[in-house]
Coordinates of C-alpha atoms in Angstrom, one line a residue:
X1 CA 75.1 69.3 76.2
X2 CA 77.8 71.9 77.1
X3 CA 81.0 70.9 78.9
X4 CA 82.2 73.9 80.9
X5 CA 85.1 74.9 83.2
X6 CA 84.3 75.1 86.9
X7 CA 81.8 77.9 87.9
X8 CA 80.7 78.8 84.3
X9 CA 77.3 77.1 83.8
X10 CA 76.9 76.7 87.6
X11 CA 77.5 80.4 88.2
X12 CA 74.1 81.1 86.7
X13 CA 72.3 79.1 89.3
X14 CA 74.9 79.3 92.2
X15 CA 72.8 81.5 94.4
X16 CA 69.7 79.4 93.8
X17 CA 71.3 76.2 95.1
X18 CA 73.4 78.0 97.8
X19 CA 70.4 79.6 99.5
X20 CA 70.8 77.2 102.4
X21 CA 74.1 78.8 103.5
X22 CA 73.6 81.2 106.4
X23 CA 75.8 84.0 105.0
X24 CA 74.6 86.5 107.5
X25 CA 75.7 84.3 110.4
X26 CA 79.0 83.5 108.7
X27 CA 79.6 87.2 108.2
X28 CA 78.9 88.0 111.8
X29 CA 81.4 85.4 112.9
X30 CA 84.1 86.8 110.6
X31 CA 83.3 90.4 111.6
X32 CA 83.8 89.3 115.2
X33 CA 87.2 87.7 114.4
X34 CA 88.1 90.9 112.5
X35 CA 87.2 93.1 115.5
X36 CA 89.1 90.8 117.9
X37 CA 92.1 91.5 115.7
X38 CA 91.8 95.2 115.5
X39 CA 89.9 95.5 112.2
X40 CA 86.8 97.6 112.7
X41 CA 84.2 99.0 110.3
X42 CA 84.2 102.3 112.3
X43 CA 87.6 103.0 110.8
X44 CA 86.5 104.7 107.5
X45 CA 89.8 103.8 105.9
X46 CA 89.4 100.1 106.6
X47 CA 89.6 98.1 103.4
X48 CA 89.1 94.3 103.1
X49 CA 89.8 91.9 100.2
X50 CA 87.3 89.1 99.8
X51 CA 89.4 86.4 98.1
X52 CA 87.3 84.0 95.9
X53 CA 84.3 86.3 96.3
X54 CA 82.1 84.4 93.8
X55 CA 78.7 86.1 93.2
X56 CA 79.4 88.6 95.9
X57 CA 76.9 87.7 98.5
X58 CA 79.4 87.7 101.4
X59 CA 81.2 90.7 100.0
X60 CA 78.0 92.7 100.1
X61 CA 77.2 91.8 103.7
X62 CA 80.7 93.1 104.7
X63 CA 80.2 96.2 102.6
X64 CA 76.8 96.8 104.3
X65 CA 78.6 96.5 107.7
X66 CA 80.7 99.5 106.7
X67 CA 83.9 98.0 105.2
X68 CA 85.5 99.1 101.9
X69 CA 85.5 95.9 99.9
X70 CA 87.6 94.5 97.0
X71 CA 86.1 91.3 95.6
X72 CA 88.5 89.1 93.7
X73 CA 87.6 86.0 91.7
X74 CA 88.9 84.2 88.6
X75 CA 85.4 83.4 87.3
X76 CA 84.1 86.1 85.0
X77 CA 80.6 84.6 85.1
X78 CA 80.5 84.8 88.9
X79 CA 81.8 88.4 88.9
X80 CA 79.2 89.5 86.3
X81 CA 76.5 88.3 88.7
X82 CA 78.2 90.0 91.6
X83 CA 78.4 93.3 89.6
X84 CA 74.8 93.1 88.6
X85 CA 73.8 92.6 92.3
X86 CA 75.9 95.6 93.3
X87 CA 74.2 97.9 90.7
X88 CA 70.7 96.5 91.4
X89 CA 71.2 97.3 95.1
X90 CA 72.4 100.8 94.4
X91 CA 69.4 101.6 92.1
X92 CA 67.0 100.1 94.7
X93 CA 68.5 102.2 97.5
X94 CA 68.1 105.3 95.4
X95 CA 64.4 104.5 94.7
X96 CA 64.8 104.5 91.0
X97 CA 61.7 105.0 88.9
X98 CA 60.1 101.6 88.5
X99 CA 58.6 102.7 85.2
X100 CA 62.1 102.9 83.7
X101 CA 63.4 99.7 82.4
X102 CA 67.0 99.1 83.5
X103 CA 69.4 97.3 81.2
X104 CA 71.5 95.1 83.4
X105 CA 74.2 94.9 80.7
X106 CA 74.7 98.6 80.9
X107 CA 75.0 98.6 84.7
X108 CA 77.7 95.9 84.9
X109 CA 81.1 97.5 85.3
X110 CA 84.0 96.3 83.2
X111 CA 85.9 93.4 84.8
X112 CA 89.5 94.4 84.5
X113 CA 92.6 93.7 86.5
X114 CA 93.1 96.1 89.4
X115 CA 94.8 99.3 88.4
X116 CA 97.3 100.1 91.2
X117 CA 96.6 103.8 90.9
X118 CA 92.9 103.3 91.5
X119 CA 91.5 104.9 94.7
X120 CA 89.1 103.1 97.0
X121 CA 85.7 104.7 97.1
X122 CA 83.5 105.4 100.2
X123 CA 82.8 102.9 102.9
X124 CA 79.9 101.2 101.1
X125 CA 81.7 100.7 97.9
X126 CA 82.8 97.4 96.3
X127 CA 85.4 97.0 93.6
X128 CA 85.2 93.7 91.8
X129 CA 88.3 92.5 89.9
X130 CA 89.0 89.5 87.8
X131 CA 92.2 87.9 89.1
X132 CA 93.7 84.6 90.0
X133 CA 94.2 84.3 93.8
X134 CA 97.6 82.7 93.1
X135 CA 98.8 85.9 91.5
X136 CA 96.7 88.9 92.6
X137 CA 97.5 92.5 93.6
X138 CA 95.5 95.3 95.1
X139 CA 95.7 99.1 94.6
X140 CA 97.0 99.7 98.1
X141 CA 97.7 97.7 101.3
X142 CA 94.5 96.6 103.0
X143 CA 93.5 96.0 106.6
X144 CA 92.4 92.4 106.1
X145 CA 92.0 89.6 103.6
X146 CA 89.2 87.2 104.1
X147 CA 88.3 84.0 102.2
X148 CA 85.3 81.9 103.0
X149 CA 83.2 79.1 101.5
X150 CA 86.3 76.9 101.2
X151 CA 87.8 78.8 98.4
X152 CA 91.3 77.9 99.6
X153 CA 90.5 74.2 99.1
X154 CA 90.4 74.8 95.4
X155 CA 94.2 75.4 95.5
X156 CA 95.2 71.8 95.2
X157 CA 99.0 72.1 95.0
X158 CA 101.1 73.1 98.0
X159 CA 103.4 75.3 95.9
X160 CA 100.4 77.2 94.6
X161 CA 99.0 77.6 98.1
X162 CA 102.3 79.2 99.0
X163 CA 101.9 81.6 96.1
X164 CA 98.4 82.6 97.4
X165 CA 99.9 83.3 100.9
X166 CA 102.7 85.3 99.4
X167 CA 100.2 87.5 97.6
X168 CA 98.2 87.9 100.8
X169 CA 101.3 89.0 102.7
X170 CA 102.0 91.7 100.0
X171 CA 98.4 92.9 100.1
X172 CA 98.3 93.4 103.9
X173 CA 99.2 96.6 105.6
X174 CA 101.2 96.5 108.8
X175 CA 99.3 94.6 111.5
X176 CA 96.8 93.4 108.8
X177 CA 94.9 90.2 109.4
X178 CA 94.2 87.2 107.1
X179 CA 91.1 85.1 107.9
X180 CA 90.2 82.1 105.9
X181 CA 88.3 78.8 106.2
X182 CA 89.0 75.3 104.9
X183 CA 87.1 72.1 104.7
X184 CA 88.9 69.3 106.5
X185 CA 90.1 65.9 105.3
X186 CA 87.5 64.5 107.7
X187 CA 84.7 66.3 105.8
X188 CA 85.8 65.1 102.4
X189 CA 86.5 61.5 103.5
X190 CA 83.8 60.8 106.0
X191 CA 81.0 63.3 105.2
X192 CA 81.0 63.7 101.4
X193 CA 82.8 60.5 100.7
X194 CA 81.4 58.8 97.6
X195 CA 77.9 60.3 98.0
X196 CA 75.7 61.8 95.3
X197 CA 73.7 65.0 95.9
X198 CA 70.8 66.0 93.7
X199 CA 68.4 68.9 93.9
X200 CA 65.5 70.0 91.7
X201 CA 64.2 73.5 91.6
X202 CA 61.5 75.1 89.3
X203 CA 63.9 76.4 86.7
X204 CA 67.1 74.4 87.4
X205 CA 68.4 71.1 88.7
X206 CA 71.7 69.5 89.4
X207 CA 73.3 66.1 90.1
X208 CA 76.5 66.3 92.2
X209 CA 78.7 63.1 92.3
X210 CA 81.6 63.0 94.7
X211 CA 84.8 61.0 94.5
X212 CA 87.4 61.1 97.2
X213 CA 91.0 60.1 96.5
X214 CA 92.6 59.6 99.9
X215 CA 96.2 59.1 98.7
X216 CA 96.1 62.7 97.3
X217 CA 93.5 64.1 99.7
X218 CA 91.5 65.3 96.7
X219 CA 87.8 65.4 96.3
X220 CA 86.4 65.5 92.8
X221 CA 82.9 66.9 92.1
X222 CA 81.3 65.9 88.8
X223 CA 78.4 68.2 88.4
X224 CA 75.6 67.9 85.8
X225 CA 73.4 71.0 85.7
X226 CA 70.1 71.6 83.9
X227 CA 69.1 75.2 83.3
X228 CA 65.7 76.2 81.8
X229 CA 65.9 78.4 78.7
X230 CA 63.4 80.9 77.3
X231 CA 61.8 78.2 75.1
X232 CA 61.0 76.1 78.2
X233 CA 63.6 73.4 77.3
X234 CA 66.5 72.6 79.6
X235 CA 70.1 72.9 78.5
X236 CA 72.5 70.4 80.1
X237 CA 75.9 71.6 81.4
X238 CA 78.7 69.5 82.9
X239 CA 81.5 70.8 85.1
X240 CA 84.2 69.2 87.2
X241 CA 85.5 70.7 90.4
X242 CA 88.4 69.5 92.5
X243 CA 89.3 70.5 96.1
X244 CA 92.0 69.3 98.4
X245 CA 91.9 68.6 102.1
X246 CA 95.0 70.0 103.8
X247 CA 96.3 69.1 107.2
X248 CA 96.9 71.9 109.7
X249 CA 100.6 71.2 109.6
X250 CA 100.7 71.6 105.8
X251 CA 98.9 74.9 106.0
X252 CA 101.1 76.1 108.9
X253 CA 104.3 75.3 106.9
X254 CA 103.1 77.2 103.8
X255 CA 102.1 80.2 105.9
X256 CA 105.5 80.2 107.6
X257 CA 107.4 80.0 104.3
X258 CA 105.3 83.0 103.1
X259 CA 106.2 85.0 106.2
X260 CA 102.9 84.6 107.9
X261 CA 102.1 83.1 111.3
X262 CA 98.9 81.6 112.8
X263 CA 97.3 83.5 115.7
X264 CA 94.4 81.1 116.2
X265 CA 92.7 78.1 114.6
X266 CA 89.0 77.5 115.3
X267 CA 86.4 74.9 114.8
X268 CA 84.2 76.8 112.4
X269 CA 81.8 79.4 114.0
X270 CA 83.1 78.8 117.5
X271 CA 86.0 80.0 119.6
X272 CA 87.1 76.4 120.2
X273 CA 90.1 74.6 118.8
X274 CA 89.5 72.2 116.0
X275 CA 89.0 68.5 116.7
X276 CA 89.2 65.3 114.6
X277 CA 85.5 65.7 113.9
X278 CA 85.7 69.3 112.7
X279 CA 84.3 69.7 109.2
X280 CA 85.4 73.3 108.6
X281 CA 88.1 75.2 110.3
X282 CA 89.1 78.9 110.4
X283 CA 92.6 80.3 110.4
X284 CA 93.4 83.7 111.8
X285 CA 96.8 84.8 110.5
X286 CA 99.1 87.8 110.6
X287 CA 102.5 88.8 109.2
X288 CA 105.3 87.0 111.1
X289 CA 107.3 89.4 113.2
X290 CA 111.0 88.7 113.3
X291 CA 112.6 89.5 116.6

């Protein structure tokens, strides 16, 4: 058995078990919100940060839509998978000779902290960089920062959430927009609750135990993952993940302290305001203008 930090062992099978997420639909929703706030792929200089990009599935969809993308995550394992996807797609699009064996390790770019002198490439490029969202920087101001798949819920202290928002403000160009989602306290308390989720696939399986601590609004996930190795045996990994459910007022206060203001809050994938039964909500945010 191997005890790992969050998104180490699970990174290897993340895409397998997350294949039920309709990333394309989620991306179209975010693209519409971006367009509604003046961020368009038709602008060849338009650059977007995907904060907490994971294995890069969402990042690649936005890249394919025409945006210059910077994917930021603090899991090297997740970013290695994202990089291998990027290079695999590049080689497939160039119709590389199938008779030539490609060494994925040679294709993976080095995961280094962003060099502020680095220029963004053309509109279909993706730059992946290993950074903590509580202390990240980008080479130049960007048109938008997006964060989906409840990455923000992994920031479990309000002062650290404030640091994320401060970094976002520094990263945005004038009139830039910040769009992010969060799972709600209702979701953690009433939907996940104390439930156990288990799934078995051909080459991997997991058991996912949930524990919700209402006084702290924290949800703890204890994950046991089994991954098949070359010899046909399965190696057991254990990871613990913790997320926090924030109130809208808590988020609003941290945003205001960071110099950002909320333009809209939506029940996920709608144009409607959130309700007490909303499980995921989207925030659309811009820099606060002082009159």
